[in-house]
Coordinates of C-alpha atoms in Angstrom, one line a residue:
M208 CA 0.0 0.0 0.0
T209 CA 1.5 3.3 -1.1
T210 CA 1.1 6.3 1.3
T211 CA 1.8 10.0 0.9
N212 CA 2.2 12.8 3.3
N213 CA -1.6 13.4 2.9
D214 CA -2.3 9.7 3.4
P215 CA -0.4 8.6 6.5
A216 CA -0.2 4.9 7.3
P217 CA -3.0 3.9 9.7
R218 CA -2.2 3.8 13.4
I219 CA -1.4 0.2 14.6
Y220 CA -2.5 -0.6 18.1
T221 CA -0.6 -3.4 19.8
A222 CA -1.2 -5.7 22.8
A223 CA 0.6 -8.3 24.8
L224 CA -0.6 -11.0 27.2
A225 CA 1.0 -12.3 30.4
I226 CA -0.5 -15.7 31.3
I227 CA 0.2 -16.1 35.1
G228 CA 0.3 -19.4 36.8
N229 CA 2.5 -22.3 37.8
E230 CA -0.2 -24.7 36.6
I231 CA 0.3 -23.5 33.0
L232 CA 4.1 -24.0 33.2
S233 CA 3.8 -27.4 34.8
G234 CA 1.4 -28.6 32.0
R235 CA -1.3 -29.4 34.5
T236 CA -3.6 -26.8 32.9
Q237 CA -3.7 -25.9 29.2
D238 CA -4.3 -22.2 28.4
A239 CA -7.6 -21.6 26.7
N240 CA -7.6 -17.8 26.7
L241 CA -4.9 -16.7 24.2
A242 CA -6.8 -17.7 21.0
H243 CA -10.0 -16.0 22.1
L244 CA -8.2 -12.8 23.3
A245 CA -6.2 -12.5 20.1
K246 CA -9.2 -13.0 17.8
T247 CA -11.3 -10.5 19.9
L248 CA -8.6 -7.9 19.9
N249 CA -8.1 -8.2 16.1
A250 CA -11.8 -7.6 15.6
W251 CA -11.3 -4.5 17.7
G252 CA -8.4 -3.3 15.6
V253 CA -5.6 -4.3 18.0
E254 CA -2.7 -6.6 17.1
M255 CA -1.5 -9.2 19.5
R256 CA 2.3 -9.0 19.4
E257 CA 3.7 -10.9 22.4
V258 CA 2.7 -13.6 24.9
R259 CA 4.6 -14.6 28.1
V260 CA 3.8 -17.3 30.6
V261 CA 4.9 -16.3 34.0
P262 CA 5.2 -18.3 37.3
D263 CA 3.5 -17.4 40.5
I264 CA 6.6 -15.4 41.6
E265 CA 6.1 -11.7 42.4
A266 CA 9.4 -10.5 41.0
E267 CA 8.8 -12.4 37.7
I268 CA 5.3 -10.9 37.4
V269 CA 6.5 -7.4 38.2
A270 CA 9.3 -7.6 35.6
A271 CA 7.1 -9.0 32.9
V272 CA 4.3 -6.5 33.4
N273 CA 6.6 -3.5 33.5
A274 CA 8.5 -4.7 30.4
L275 CA 5.3 -5.3 28.4
R276 CA 3.4 -2.1 29.5
A277 CA 6.3 0.0 28.3
R278 CA 6.4 -1.6 24.9
Y279 CA 2.7 -2.1 23.9
D280 CA -0.5 -0.1 23.9
Y281 CA -2.4 -2.6 26.0
V282 CA -1.3 -5.4 28.3
F283 CA -3.6 -8.2 29.5
T284 CA -3.0 -10.6 32.3
T285 CA -4.9 -13.8 33.0
G286 CA -4.9 -15.8 36.2
G287 CA -3.9 -15.3 39.9
I288 CA -6.8 -13.1 41.1
G289 CA -8.7 -15.7 43.1
P290 CA -9.0 -16.1 46.9
T291 CA -6.0 -18.4 47.7
H292 CA -2.6 -17.7 49.0
D293 CA -0.9 -18.3 45.6
D294 CA -3.2 -15.8 43.9
I295 CA -0.7 -12.9 43.9
T296 CA -1.4 -11.1 40.7
A297 CA -3.1 -8.1 42.3
D298 CA -0.2 -7.8 44.8
S299 CA 2.3 -7.9 41.9
I300 CA 0.5 -5.4 39.7
A301 CA 0.4 -3.0 42.6
K302 CA 4.1 -3.4 43.1
A303 CA 4.8 -2.9 39.4
F304 CA 3.0 0.4 39.5
A305 CA 4.5 1.3 43.0
L306 CA 1.0 1.7 44.4
P307 CA -0.6 0.5 47.6
L308 CA -2.9 -2.5 47.5
I309 CA -6.4 -1.6 48.9
E310 CA -9.8 -3.2 49.3
H311 CA -12.0 -1.5 46.7
P312 CA -15.3 -0.5 48.3
D313 CA -17.3 -1.2 45.2
A314 CA -15.7 -4.7 45.0
I315 CA -16.6 -5.3 48.6
A316 CA -20.2 -4.2 47.9
L317 CA -20.4 -6.6 44.9
L318 CA -19.1 -9.5 46.9
E319 CA -21.4 -8.7 49.9
A320 CA -24.4 -8.8 47.6
H321 CA -23.2 -12.1 46.0
Y322 CA -22.5 -14.1 49.2
P323 CA -25.1 -14.9 51.9
P324 CA -24.8 -12.7 55.0
G325 CA -21.8 -13.5 57.0
E326 CA -20.1 -15.6 54.3
L327 CA -17.8 -12.9 52.9
T328 CA -14.8 -14.4 54.7
P329 CA -11.3 -12.9 54.9
V330 CA -10.3 -15.3 52.2
R331 CA -13.0 -14.1 49.9
R332 CA -12.3 -10.5 50.6
R333 CA -8.9 -11.1 48.9
M334 CA -10.7 -10.9 45.6
A335 CA -11.6 -7.2 46.4
R336 CA -8.0 -6.1 46.5
V337 CA -6.7 -3.8 43.7
P338 CA -4.0 -1.2 43.4
E339 CA -5.1 2.2 44.6
G340 CA -6.8 4.1 41.7
A341 CA -7.6 1.0 39.7
E342 CA -11.0 0.8 37.8
L343 CA -13.0 -2.4 38.3
I344 CA -13.9 -4.7 35.3
E345 CA -17.3 -6.3 35.7
N346 CA -17.6 -10.0 36.3
P347 CA -21.2 -11.0 35.6
I348 CA -20.5 -14.7 36.4
S349 CA -19.0 -14.9 39.8
K350 CA -19.0 -11.1 40.6
A351 CA -15.3 -11.0 41.8
P352 CA -14.1 -8.2 39.4
G353 CA -11.0 -7.8 37.4
F354 CA -9.4 -4.4 37.2
K355 CA -7.6 -1.9 35.0
I356 CA -4.7 0.3 36.0
G357 CA -2.9 2.4 33.4
N358 CA -2.8 0.3 30.2
V359 CA -2.9 -3.0 32.1
F360 CA -6.1 -5.1 32.2
V361 CA -6.1 -7.8 34.9
L362 CA -8.5 -10.7 34.1
A363 CA -9.4 -14.0 35.6
G364 CA -7.8 -17.2 34.3
V365 CA -11.1 -19.2 34.2
P366 CA -12.0 -19.0 30.5
A367 CA -15.7 -18.3 30.9
I368 CA -15.0 -15.5 33.4
M369 CA -12.1 -14.1 31.4
R370 CA -14.3 -13.9 28.2
A371 CA -17.0 -12.1 30.2
Q372 CA -14.5 -9.7 31.7
L373 CA -12.9 -9.0 28.3
E374 CA -16.2 -7.6 27.0
G375 CA -16.1 -5.2 29.9
T376 CA -12.7 -3.8 28.7
R377 CA -14.2 -2.8 25.3
P378 CA -14.9 0.9 26.3
H379 CA -11.2 1.4 27.2
I380 CA -9.8 0.0 23.9
A381 CA -9.1 2.2 21.0
G382 CA -8.3 0.3 17.8
G383 CA -7.2 0.9 14.2
R384 CA -8.0 -1.1 11.1
T385 CA -8.6 -4.8 11.6
V386 CA -6.3 -7.3 10.0
Q387 CA -8.1 -9.2 7.2
S388 CA -6.9 -12.6 6.0
E389 CA -7.3 -14.8 2.9
T390 CA -6.2 -18.4 2.5
V391 CA -5.4 -20.7 -0.4
S392 CA -4.3 -24.3 0.0
V393 CA -2.1 -26.6 -2.1
L394 CA -1.5 -30.3 -2.0
V395 CA 2.3 -30.0 -2.1
G396 CA 4.9 -29.5 0.6
E397 CA 6.3 -26.1 1.6
S398 CA 9.6 -26.8 -0.2
R399 CA 7.8 -26.9 -3.6
I400 CA 6.4 -23.4 -3.3
A401 CA 8.9 -21.7 -1.0
I402 CA 10.7 -19.7 -3.6
L403 CA 7.4 -18.9 -5.4
L404 CA 6.0 -17.5 -2.2
E405 CA 9.1 -15.5 -1.4
D406 CA 9.0 -13.9 -4.9
V407 CA 5.3 -12.8 -4.5
Q408 CA 6.1 -11.5 -1.0
K409 CA 8.8 -9.2 -2.4
L410 CA 6.1 -7.7 -4.7
Y411 CA 3.8 -7.1 -1.8
P412 CA 5.9 -6.3 1.3
D413 CA 2.9 -4.7 3.1
V414 CA 1.0 -8.0 3.0
D415 CA 2.1 -10.7 5.6
M416 CA 2.4 -14.1 3.9
G417 CA 2.8 -17.3 5.8
S418 CA 2.9 -21.0 5.0
Y419 CA 1.5 -23.7 7.3
P420 CA 2.0 -27.4 6.4
F421 CA -0.6 -30.0 7.1
F422 CA -1.4 -33.7 6.5
R423 CA -4.9 -34.4 5.4
R424 CA -6.6 -36.9 3.1
G425 CA -3.5 -39.0 3.2
S426 CA -1.4 -36.2 1.6
F427 CA 0.9 -33.5 2.7
G428 CA -0.2 -30.0 1.8
T429 CA 0.4 -26.3 2.7
A430 CA -2.0 -23.6 3.6
L431 CA -0.9 -20.2 2.4
V432 CA -2.3 -17.4 4.5
L433 CA -2.2 -13.7 3.5
R434 CA -2.9 -11.0 6.1
G435 CA -3.3 -7.2 5.6
R436 CA -5.2 -4.2 6.6
D437 CA -6.1 -3.0 3.1
P438 CA -8.8 -5.4 1.7
A439 CA -8.1 -4.3 -1.9
R440 CA -4.4 -4.7 -1.6
L441 CA -4.9 -8.1 0.1
S442 CA -7.1 -9.3 -2.8
T443 CA -4.6 -8.1 -5.4
A444 CA -1.8 -10.0 -3.6
M445 CA -3.9 -13.2 -3.4
A446 CA -4.7 -12.9 -7.1
A447 CA -0.9 -12.6 -7.8
L448 CA -0.1 -15.6 -5.6
T449 CA -2.9 -17.8 -7.2
K450 CA -1.6 -16.9 -10.7
A451 CA 1.9 -17.8 -9.7
L452 CA 0.8 -21.2 -8.4
V453 CA -1.1 -22.0 -11.5
T454 CA 1.8 -21.0 -13.7
A455 CA 4.1 -23.3 -11.7
G456 CA 1.7 -26.2 -12.2
V457 CA 0.4 -26.2 -8.6
E458 CA -3.4 -26.4 -8.3
P459 CA -4.7 -23.8 -5.7
Y460 CA -7.8 -24.6 -3.6
P461 CA -9.5 -21.5 -2.1
G462 CA -9.6 -21.5 1.7
E463 CA -8.7 -24.4 4.0
I464 CA -8.9 -28.0 2.7
P465 CA -11.3 -29.8 5.2
E466 CA -10.2 -32.9 7.1

């Protein structure tokens, strides 16, 4: 895509995710939040650029959050905001921002309304702790809120709750153009079309081109995925790639080849 002084390149908004929890690193729990977060952010015009998995160690969480928030427009964390002793995300975020950790009165009110009288125990009150000045993020499922401080959004690790809380972050997210994608598949290996793909990529440096091998229907194949923010430019690049494949004697199949 050609730009001029009167047609500046669109603003690209970026994000990173810190997945917090020893259970992820040990393999006991498989992360189910990254794919949903990345797809949702892309629809909002925000590009996921980095993901880190961080243990339940305060110094590690502080270092990761501070590094990511300095580099990206938005940082999301998942996990570690429950009621148990190893849920230390709120403590760590407060330390990262050099802020005191407080019980948010609105969070206490939400929990008091959720639990029967007398059952808001000290352990459950831990879920009302946030860095001073943080804004709460609604949790319509279990009521214990997430929170936002600066450009950092702190969400639950439980996928259903995380997804509900993510919707609550929408008013705080500014986005640019969404990334569109087109796919063509071929029933040959990557090595057969590697040079061809590279040559087309050189003609369209503003369109991201990736190859992803697969084994389906008893054959090896490759999915060629093109991504870009300008739909017209993306379509032109796909047409050029398709023509190059046909010229090389490789039959292209639009989209993904089903299992």
